[in-house]
mmCIF file of C-alpha atoms and ligand atoms in Angstrom:
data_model
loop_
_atom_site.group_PDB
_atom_site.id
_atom_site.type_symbol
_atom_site.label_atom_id
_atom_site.label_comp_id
_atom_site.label_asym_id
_atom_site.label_seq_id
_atom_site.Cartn_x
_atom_site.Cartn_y
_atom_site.Cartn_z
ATOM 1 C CA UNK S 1 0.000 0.000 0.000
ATOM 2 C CA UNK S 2 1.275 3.483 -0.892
ATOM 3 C CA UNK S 3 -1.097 5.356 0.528
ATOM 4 C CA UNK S 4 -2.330 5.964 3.911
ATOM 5 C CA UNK S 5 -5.370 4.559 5.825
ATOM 6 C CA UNK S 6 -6.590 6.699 8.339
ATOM 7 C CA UNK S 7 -8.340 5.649 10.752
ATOM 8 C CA UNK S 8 -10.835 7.938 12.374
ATOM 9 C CA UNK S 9 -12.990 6.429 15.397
ATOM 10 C CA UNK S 10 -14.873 7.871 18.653
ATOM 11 C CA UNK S 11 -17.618 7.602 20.871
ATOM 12 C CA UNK S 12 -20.730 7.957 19.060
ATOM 13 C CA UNK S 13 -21.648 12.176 19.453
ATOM 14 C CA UNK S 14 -17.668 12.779 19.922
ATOM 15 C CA UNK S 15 -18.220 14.396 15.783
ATOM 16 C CA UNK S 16 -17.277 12.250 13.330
ATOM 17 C CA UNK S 17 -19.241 13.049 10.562
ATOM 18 C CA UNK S 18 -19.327 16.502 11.311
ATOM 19 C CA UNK S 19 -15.448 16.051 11.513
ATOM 20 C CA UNK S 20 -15.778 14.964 7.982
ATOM 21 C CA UNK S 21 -17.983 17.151 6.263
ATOM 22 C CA UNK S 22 -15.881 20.362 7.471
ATOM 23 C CA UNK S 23 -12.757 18.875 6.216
ATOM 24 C CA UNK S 24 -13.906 17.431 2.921
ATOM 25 C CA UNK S 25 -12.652 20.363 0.926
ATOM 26 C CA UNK S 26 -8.900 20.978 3.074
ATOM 27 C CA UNK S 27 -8.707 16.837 2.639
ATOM 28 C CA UNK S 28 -9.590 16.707 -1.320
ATOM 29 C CA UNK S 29 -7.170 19.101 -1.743
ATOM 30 C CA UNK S 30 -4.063 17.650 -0.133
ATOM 31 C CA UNK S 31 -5.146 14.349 -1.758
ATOM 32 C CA UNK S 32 -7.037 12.220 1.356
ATOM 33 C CA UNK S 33 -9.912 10.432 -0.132
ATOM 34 C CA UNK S 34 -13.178 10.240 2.284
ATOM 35 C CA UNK S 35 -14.992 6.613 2.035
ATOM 36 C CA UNK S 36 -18.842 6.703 1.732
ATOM 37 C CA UNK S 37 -20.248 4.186 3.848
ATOM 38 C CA UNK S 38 -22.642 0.987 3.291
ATOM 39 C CA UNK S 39 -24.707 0.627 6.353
ATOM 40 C CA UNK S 40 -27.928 -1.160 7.035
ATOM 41 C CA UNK S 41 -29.922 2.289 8.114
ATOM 42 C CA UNK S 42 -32.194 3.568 6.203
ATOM 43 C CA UNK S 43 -32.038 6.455 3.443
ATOM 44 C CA UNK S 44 -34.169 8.530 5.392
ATOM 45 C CA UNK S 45 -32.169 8.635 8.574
ATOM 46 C CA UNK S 46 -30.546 11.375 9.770
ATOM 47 C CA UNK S 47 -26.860 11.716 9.670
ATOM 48 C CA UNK S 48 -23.773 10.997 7.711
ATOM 49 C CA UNK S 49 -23.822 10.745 3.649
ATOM 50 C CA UNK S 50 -24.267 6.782 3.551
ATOM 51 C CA UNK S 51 -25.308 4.181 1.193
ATOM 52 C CA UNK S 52 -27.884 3.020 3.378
ATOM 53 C CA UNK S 53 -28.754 -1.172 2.126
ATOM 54 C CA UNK S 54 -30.900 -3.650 3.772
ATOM 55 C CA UNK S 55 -29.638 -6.458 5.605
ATOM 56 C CA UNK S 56 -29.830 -9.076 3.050
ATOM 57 C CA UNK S 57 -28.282 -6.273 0.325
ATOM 58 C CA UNK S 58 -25.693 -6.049 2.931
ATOM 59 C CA UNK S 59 -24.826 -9.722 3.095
ATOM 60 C CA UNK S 60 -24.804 -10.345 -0.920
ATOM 61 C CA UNK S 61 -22.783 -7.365 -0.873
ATOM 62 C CA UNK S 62 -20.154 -8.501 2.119
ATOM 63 C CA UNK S 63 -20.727 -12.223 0.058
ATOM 64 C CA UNK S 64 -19.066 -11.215 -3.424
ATOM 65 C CA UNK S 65 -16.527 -9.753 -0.871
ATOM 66 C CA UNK S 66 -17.294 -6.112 -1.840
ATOM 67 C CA UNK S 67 -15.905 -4.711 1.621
ATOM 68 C CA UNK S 68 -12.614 -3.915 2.908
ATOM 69 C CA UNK S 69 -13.435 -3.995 6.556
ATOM 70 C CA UNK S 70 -16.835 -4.674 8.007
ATOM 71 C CA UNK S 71 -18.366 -4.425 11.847
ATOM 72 C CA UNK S 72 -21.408 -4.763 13.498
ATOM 73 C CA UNK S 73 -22.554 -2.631 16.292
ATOM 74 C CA UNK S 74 -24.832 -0.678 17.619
ATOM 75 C CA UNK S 75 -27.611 -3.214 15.953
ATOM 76 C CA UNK S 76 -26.296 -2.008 12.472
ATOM 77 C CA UNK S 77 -23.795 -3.708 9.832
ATOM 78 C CA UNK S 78 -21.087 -1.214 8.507
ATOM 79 C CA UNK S 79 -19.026 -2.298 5.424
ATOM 80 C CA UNK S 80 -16.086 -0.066 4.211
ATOM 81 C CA UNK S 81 -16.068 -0.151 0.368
ATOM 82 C CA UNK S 82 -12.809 -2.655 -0.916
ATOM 83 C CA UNK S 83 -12.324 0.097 -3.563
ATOM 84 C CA UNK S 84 -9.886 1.820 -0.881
ATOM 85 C CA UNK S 85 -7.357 -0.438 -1.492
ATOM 86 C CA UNK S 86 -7.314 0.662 -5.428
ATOM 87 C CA UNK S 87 -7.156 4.267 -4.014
ATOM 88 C CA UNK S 88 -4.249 3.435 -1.251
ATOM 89 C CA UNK S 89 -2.708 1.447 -4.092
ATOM 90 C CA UNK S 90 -2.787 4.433 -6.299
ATOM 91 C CA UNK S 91 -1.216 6.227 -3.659
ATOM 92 C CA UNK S 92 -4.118 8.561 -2.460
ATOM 93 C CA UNK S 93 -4.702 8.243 1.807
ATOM 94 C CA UNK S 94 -8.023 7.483 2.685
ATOM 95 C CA UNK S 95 -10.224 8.420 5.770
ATOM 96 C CA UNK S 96 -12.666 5.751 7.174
ATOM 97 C CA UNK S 97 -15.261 6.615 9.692
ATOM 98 C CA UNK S 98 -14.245 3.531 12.116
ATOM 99 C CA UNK S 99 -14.771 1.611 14.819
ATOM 100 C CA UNK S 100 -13.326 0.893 17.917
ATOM 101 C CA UNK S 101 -14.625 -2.043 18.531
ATOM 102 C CA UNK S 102 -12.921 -3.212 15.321
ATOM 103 C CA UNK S 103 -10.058 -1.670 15.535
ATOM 104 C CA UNK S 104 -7.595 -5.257 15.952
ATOM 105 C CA UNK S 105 -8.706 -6.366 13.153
ATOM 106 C CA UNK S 106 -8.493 -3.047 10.998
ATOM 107 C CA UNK S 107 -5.044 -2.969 12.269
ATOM 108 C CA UNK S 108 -3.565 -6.372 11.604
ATOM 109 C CA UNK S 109 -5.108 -5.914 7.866
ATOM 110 C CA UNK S 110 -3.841 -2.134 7.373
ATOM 111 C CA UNK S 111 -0.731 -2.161 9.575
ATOM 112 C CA UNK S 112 0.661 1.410 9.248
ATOM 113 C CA UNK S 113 -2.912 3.138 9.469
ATOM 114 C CA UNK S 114 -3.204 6.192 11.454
ATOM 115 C CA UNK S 115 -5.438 6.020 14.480
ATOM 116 C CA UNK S 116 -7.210 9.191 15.073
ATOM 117 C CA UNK S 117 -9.290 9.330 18.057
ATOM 118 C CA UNK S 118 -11.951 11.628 18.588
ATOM 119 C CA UNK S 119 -12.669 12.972 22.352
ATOM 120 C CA UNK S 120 -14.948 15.254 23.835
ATOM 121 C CA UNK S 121 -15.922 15.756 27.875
ATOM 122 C CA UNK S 122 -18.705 13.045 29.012
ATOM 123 C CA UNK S 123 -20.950 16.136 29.828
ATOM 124 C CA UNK S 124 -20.876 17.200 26.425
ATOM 125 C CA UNK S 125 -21.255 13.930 24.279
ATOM 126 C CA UNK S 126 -24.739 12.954 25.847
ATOM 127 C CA UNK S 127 -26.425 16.824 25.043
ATOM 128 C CA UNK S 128 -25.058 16.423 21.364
ATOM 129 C CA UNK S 129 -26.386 12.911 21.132
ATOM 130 C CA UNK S 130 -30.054 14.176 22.094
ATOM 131 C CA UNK S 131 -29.541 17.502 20.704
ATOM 132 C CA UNK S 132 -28.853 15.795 17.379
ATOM 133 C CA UNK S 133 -31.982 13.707 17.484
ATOM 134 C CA UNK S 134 -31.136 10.446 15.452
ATOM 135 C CA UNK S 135 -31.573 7.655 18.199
ATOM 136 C CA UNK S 136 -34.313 7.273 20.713
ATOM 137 C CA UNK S 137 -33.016 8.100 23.990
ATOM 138 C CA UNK S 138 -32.748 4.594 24.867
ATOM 139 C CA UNK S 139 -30.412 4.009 22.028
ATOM 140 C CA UNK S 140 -28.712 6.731 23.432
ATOM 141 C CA UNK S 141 -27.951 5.680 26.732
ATOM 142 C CA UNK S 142 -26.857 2.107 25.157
ATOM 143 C CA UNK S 143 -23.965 4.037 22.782
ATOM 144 C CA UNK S 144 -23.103 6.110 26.096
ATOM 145 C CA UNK S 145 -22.648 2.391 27.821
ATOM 146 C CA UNK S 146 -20.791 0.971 24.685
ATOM 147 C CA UNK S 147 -17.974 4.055 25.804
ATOM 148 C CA UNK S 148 -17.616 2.370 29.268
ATOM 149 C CA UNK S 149 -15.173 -0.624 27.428
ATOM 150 C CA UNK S 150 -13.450 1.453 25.044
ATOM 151 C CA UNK S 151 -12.468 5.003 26.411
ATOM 152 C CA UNK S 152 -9.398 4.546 29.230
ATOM 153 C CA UNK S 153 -7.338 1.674 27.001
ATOM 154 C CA UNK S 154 -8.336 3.305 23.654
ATOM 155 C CA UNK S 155 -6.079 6.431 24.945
ATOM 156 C CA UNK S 156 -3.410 4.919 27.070
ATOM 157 C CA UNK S 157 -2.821 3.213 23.504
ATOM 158 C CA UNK S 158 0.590 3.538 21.794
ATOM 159 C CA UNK S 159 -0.104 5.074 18.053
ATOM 160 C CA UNK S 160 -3.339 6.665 18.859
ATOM 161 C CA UNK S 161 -3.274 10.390 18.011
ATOM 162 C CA UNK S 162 -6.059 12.153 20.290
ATOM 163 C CA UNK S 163 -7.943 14.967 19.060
ATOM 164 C CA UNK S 164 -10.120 16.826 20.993
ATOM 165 C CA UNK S 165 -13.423 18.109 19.367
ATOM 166 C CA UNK S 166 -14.832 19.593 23.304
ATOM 167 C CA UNK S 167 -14.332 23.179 21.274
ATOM 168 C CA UNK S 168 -14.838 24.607 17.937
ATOM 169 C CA UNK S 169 -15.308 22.438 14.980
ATOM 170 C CA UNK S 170 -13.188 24.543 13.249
ATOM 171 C CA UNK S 171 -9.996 24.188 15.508
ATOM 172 C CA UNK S 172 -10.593 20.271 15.890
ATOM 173 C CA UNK S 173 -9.856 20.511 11.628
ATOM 174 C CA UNK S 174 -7.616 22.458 11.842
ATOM 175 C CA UNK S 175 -5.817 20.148 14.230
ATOM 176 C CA UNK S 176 -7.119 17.416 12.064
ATOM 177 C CA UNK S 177 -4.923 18.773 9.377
ATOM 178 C CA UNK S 178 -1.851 19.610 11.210
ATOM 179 C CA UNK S 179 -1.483 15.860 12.192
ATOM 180 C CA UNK S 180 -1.695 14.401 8.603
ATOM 181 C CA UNK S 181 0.345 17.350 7.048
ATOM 182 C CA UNK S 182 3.318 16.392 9.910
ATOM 183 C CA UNK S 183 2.867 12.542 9.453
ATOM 184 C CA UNK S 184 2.298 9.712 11.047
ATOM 185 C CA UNK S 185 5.169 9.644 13.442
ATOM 186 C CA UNK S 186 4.120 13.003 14.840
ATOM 187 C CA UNK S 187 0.672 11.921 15.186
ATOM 188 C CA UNK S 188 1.715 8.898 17.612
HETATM 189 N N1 ADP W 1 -17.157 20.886 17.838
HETATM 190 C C1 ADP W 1 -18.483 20.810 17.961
HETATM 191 N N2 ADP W 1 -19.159 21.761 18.634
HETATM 192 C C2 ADP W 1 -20.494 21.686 18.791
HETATM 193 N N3 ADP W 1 -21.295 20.712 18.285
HETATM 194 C C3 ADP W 1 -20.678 19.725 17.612
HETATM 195 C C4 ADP W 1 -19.268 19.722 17.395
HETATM 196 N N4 ADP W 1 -18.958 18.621 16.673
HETATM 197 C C5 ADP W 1 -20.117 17.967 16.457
HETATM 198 N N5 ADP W 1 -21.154 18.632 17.008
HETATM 199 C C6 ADP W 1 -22.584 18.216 17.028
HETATM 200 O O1 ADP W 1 -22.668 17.029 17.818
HETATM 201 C C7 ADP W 1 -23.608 16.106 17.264
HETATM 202 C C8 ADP W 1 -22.903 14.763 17.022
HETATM 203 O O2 ADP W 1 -21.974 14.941 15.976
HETATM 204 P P1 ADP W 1 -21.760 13.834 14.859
HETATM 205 O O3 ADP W 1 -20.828 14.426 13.870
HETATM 206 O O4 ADP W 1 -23.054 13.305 14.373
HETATM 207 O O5 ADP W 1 -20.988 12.709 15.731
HETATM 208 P P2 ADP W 1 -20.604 11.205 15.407
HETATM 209 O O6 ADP W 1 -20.558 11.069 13.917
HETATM 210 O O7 ADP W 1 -19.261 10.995 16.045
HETATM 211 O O8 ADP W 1 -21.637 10.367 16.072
HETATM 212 C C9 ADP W 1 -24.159 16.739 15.994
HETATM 213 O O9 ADP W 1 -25.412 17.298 16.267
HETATM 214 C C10 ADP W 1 -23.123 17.830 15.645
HETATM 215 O O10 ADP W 1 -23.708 18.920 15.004
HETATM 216 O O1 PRP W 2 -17.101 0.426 17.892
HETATM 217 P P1 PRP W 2 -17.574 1.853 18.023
HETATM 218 O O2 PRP W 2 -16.436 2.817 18.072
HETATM 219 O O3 PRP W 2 -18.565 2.057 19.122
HETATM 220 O O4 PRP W 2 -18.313 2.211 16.668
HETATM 221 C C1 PRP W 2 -19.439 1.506 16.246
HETATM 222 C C2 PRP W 2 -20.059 2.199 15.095
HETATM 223 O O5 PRP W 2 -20.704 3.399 15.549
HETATM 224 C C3 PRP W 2 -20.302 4.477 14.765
HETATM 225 O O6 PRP W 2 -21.161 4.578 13.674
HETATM 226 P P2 PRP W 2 -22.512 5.362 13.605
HETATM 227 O O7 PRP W 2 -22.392 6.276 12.456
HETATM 228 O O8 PRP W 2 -23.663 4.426 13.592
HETATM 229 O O9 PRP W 2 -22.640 6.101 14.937
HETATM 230 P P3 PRP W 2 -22.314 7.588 15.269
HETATM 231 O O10 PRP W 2 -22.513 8.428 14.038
HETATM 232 O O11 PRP W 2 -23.277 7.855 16.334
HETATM 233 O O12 PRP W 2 -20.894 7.584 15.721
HETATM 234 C C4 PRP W 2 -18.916 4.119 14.313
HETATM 235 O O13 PRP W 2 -18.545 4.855 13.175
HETATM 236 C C5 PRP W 2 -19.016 2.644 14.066
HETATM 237 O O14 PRP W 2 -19.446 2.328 12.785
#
């Protein structure tokens, strides 16, 4: 691989896809492809630009091996297009809305991927999950609980770069930026 995967992953409400959307244009520009998605939630839902499939799309799909990675969580299926590794191949990085739960396995198939963990105080992530309105609050609380395995080993980690997105959006991509532009060594 030639390019670089990147690897971006955090609480659910930390501000991934908003993460995303503001640095579409700065990432285009320097070259970082952004994957779109397949994920078994419907078109209609609120939220990031996915293809959204049914399950059984979703299995023919992960079948005929069309996915690089794929999770499950959160009582949806997630399946990272295998075009990425045409684009890494071609040299372009690529950005991946992850998962932490998957991240071992993303790892031992991508081995010099950049790990870029999204934070943001406790206080904070709960009033953006309701403020956003996607999930019932009930599905809230269970992504809340999902944090309770993840959050102290996920940044004592070696090779995780932590960004903060308690502030501006606009200073978390700017950050963002900073760490891909300086490489993966000063990311770590
Ligand atoms: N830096 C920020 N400041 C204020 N609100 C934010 C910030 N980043 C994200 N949000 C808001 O928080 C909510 C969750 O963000 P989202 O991008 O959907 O998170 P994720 O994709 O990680 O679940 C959204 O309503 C979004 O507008
Ligand atoms: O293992 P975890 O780190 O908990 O992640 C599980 C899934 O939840 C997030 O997706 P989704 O878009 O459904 O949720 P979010 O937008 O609320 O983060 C994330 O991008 C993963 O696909």
């Amino acid at each position: 691989m030639v390019g670089r995967l990147i690897y971006l992953i955090g609480p659910s409400g930390s501000g991934k896809d908003s993460l995303l959307e503001a640095a579409r244009g700065p990432l285009a520009e320097r070259g970082c492809r952004i994957v779109r998605r397949v994920i078994t939630r419907s078109a209609e839902a609120v939220g990031e630009a996915a293809q959204g499939v049914s399950p059984a799309q979703f299995a023919a799909l992960q079948a005929e091996g069309g996915f690089a990675l794929s999770w499950h969580a959160n009582g949806l299926s997630y399946g990272i297009p295998r075009q990425i590794d045409d684009w890494l191949a071609a040299g372009d990085d690529v950005l991946v809305n992850g998962s932490r739960g998957h991240l071992a396995q993303t790892r031992a198939r991508y081995p010099t991927l950049l790990v870029v963990l999204l934070t943001v105080d406790q206080a904070v992530l709960r009033q953006r999950l309701l403020a956003r309105g996607r999930e019932s609050v009930a599905d809230i609380d269970a992504r809340l609980a999902r944090n309770a395995q993840f959050s102290d080993s996920l940044q004592a980690a070696p090779g995780v770069f932590l960004l903060d997105n308690s502030g501006p959006l606009v200073h978390t991509v700017a950050r963002l930026l900073d760490c891909l532009e300086e490489g993966h060594s000063a990311c770590a």
